[in-house]
Amino acid sequence: MPSLSIHRNDTVKVLAGSDRGKTGRVLRAFPDKGTVLVEHVRVVKKTVSSKTSRMRTQGGIAEQESPIHVSNLALVCPTCGVARVAYKVEGSSRLRICKKCGQELPTKK
Ligand SMILES: [Zn+2]
């Protein structure tokens, strides 16, 4: 099972693409594809048929994030901003730490 350095509920910064420079919270991770969904990033407008949608959005348009590859993202450290991630193995768990300040980047549940 491949694992990503970016997990759900992490704060990330977009490094490439049309949303470059934006930061957002990771809504979902797809480790097998190496992609994540980031809140307000790569938002696409979808036309929703009134037959299938229970939400009554004006004009039948719904906004939805689309997955972005983790190579286009950087994890944001609460202390120093964009972080490079290092790993520390402690017992059976692998902790992520910020390479710059050494702070642990906890995986939020
Ligand atoms: Zn840091």
JSON list of C-alpha atoms and ligand atoms in Angstrom, two decimals, residues 77 79-81 83 98 100-103, ligand 1:
[
{"chain": "A", "resi": 77, "resn": "CYS", "atom": "CA", "xyz": [4.28, 23.76, 8.73]},
{"chain": "A", "resi": 79, "resn": "THR", "atom": "CA", "xyz": [5.58, 27.48, 12.40]},
{"chain": "A", "resi": 80, "resn": "CYS", "atom": "CA", "xyz": [7.56, 28.19, 9.27]},
{"chain": "A", "resi": 81, "resn": "GLY", "atom": "CA", "xyz": [5.19, 27.85, 6.35]},
{"chain": "A", "resi": 83, "resn": "ALA", "atom": "CA", "xyz": [7.88, 22.68, 4.84]},
{"chain": "A", "resi": 98, "resn": "CYS", "atom": "CA", "xyz": [9.43, 19.63, 9.45]},
{"chain": "A", "resi": 100, "resn": "LYS", "atom": "CA", "xyz": [13.36, 23.35, 8.89]},
{"chain": "A", "resi": 101, "resn": "CYS", "atom": "CA", "xyz": [12.27, 23.62, 12.52]},
{"chain": "A", "resi": 102, "resn": "GLY", "atom": "CA", "xyz": [12.09, 19.97, 13.53]},
{"chain": "A", "resi": 103, "resn": "GLN", "atom": "CA", "xyz": [8.51, 20.29, 14.68]},
{"chain": "B", "resi": 1, "resn": "ZN", "atom": "ZN", "xyz": [8.64, 24.11, 10.51]}
]
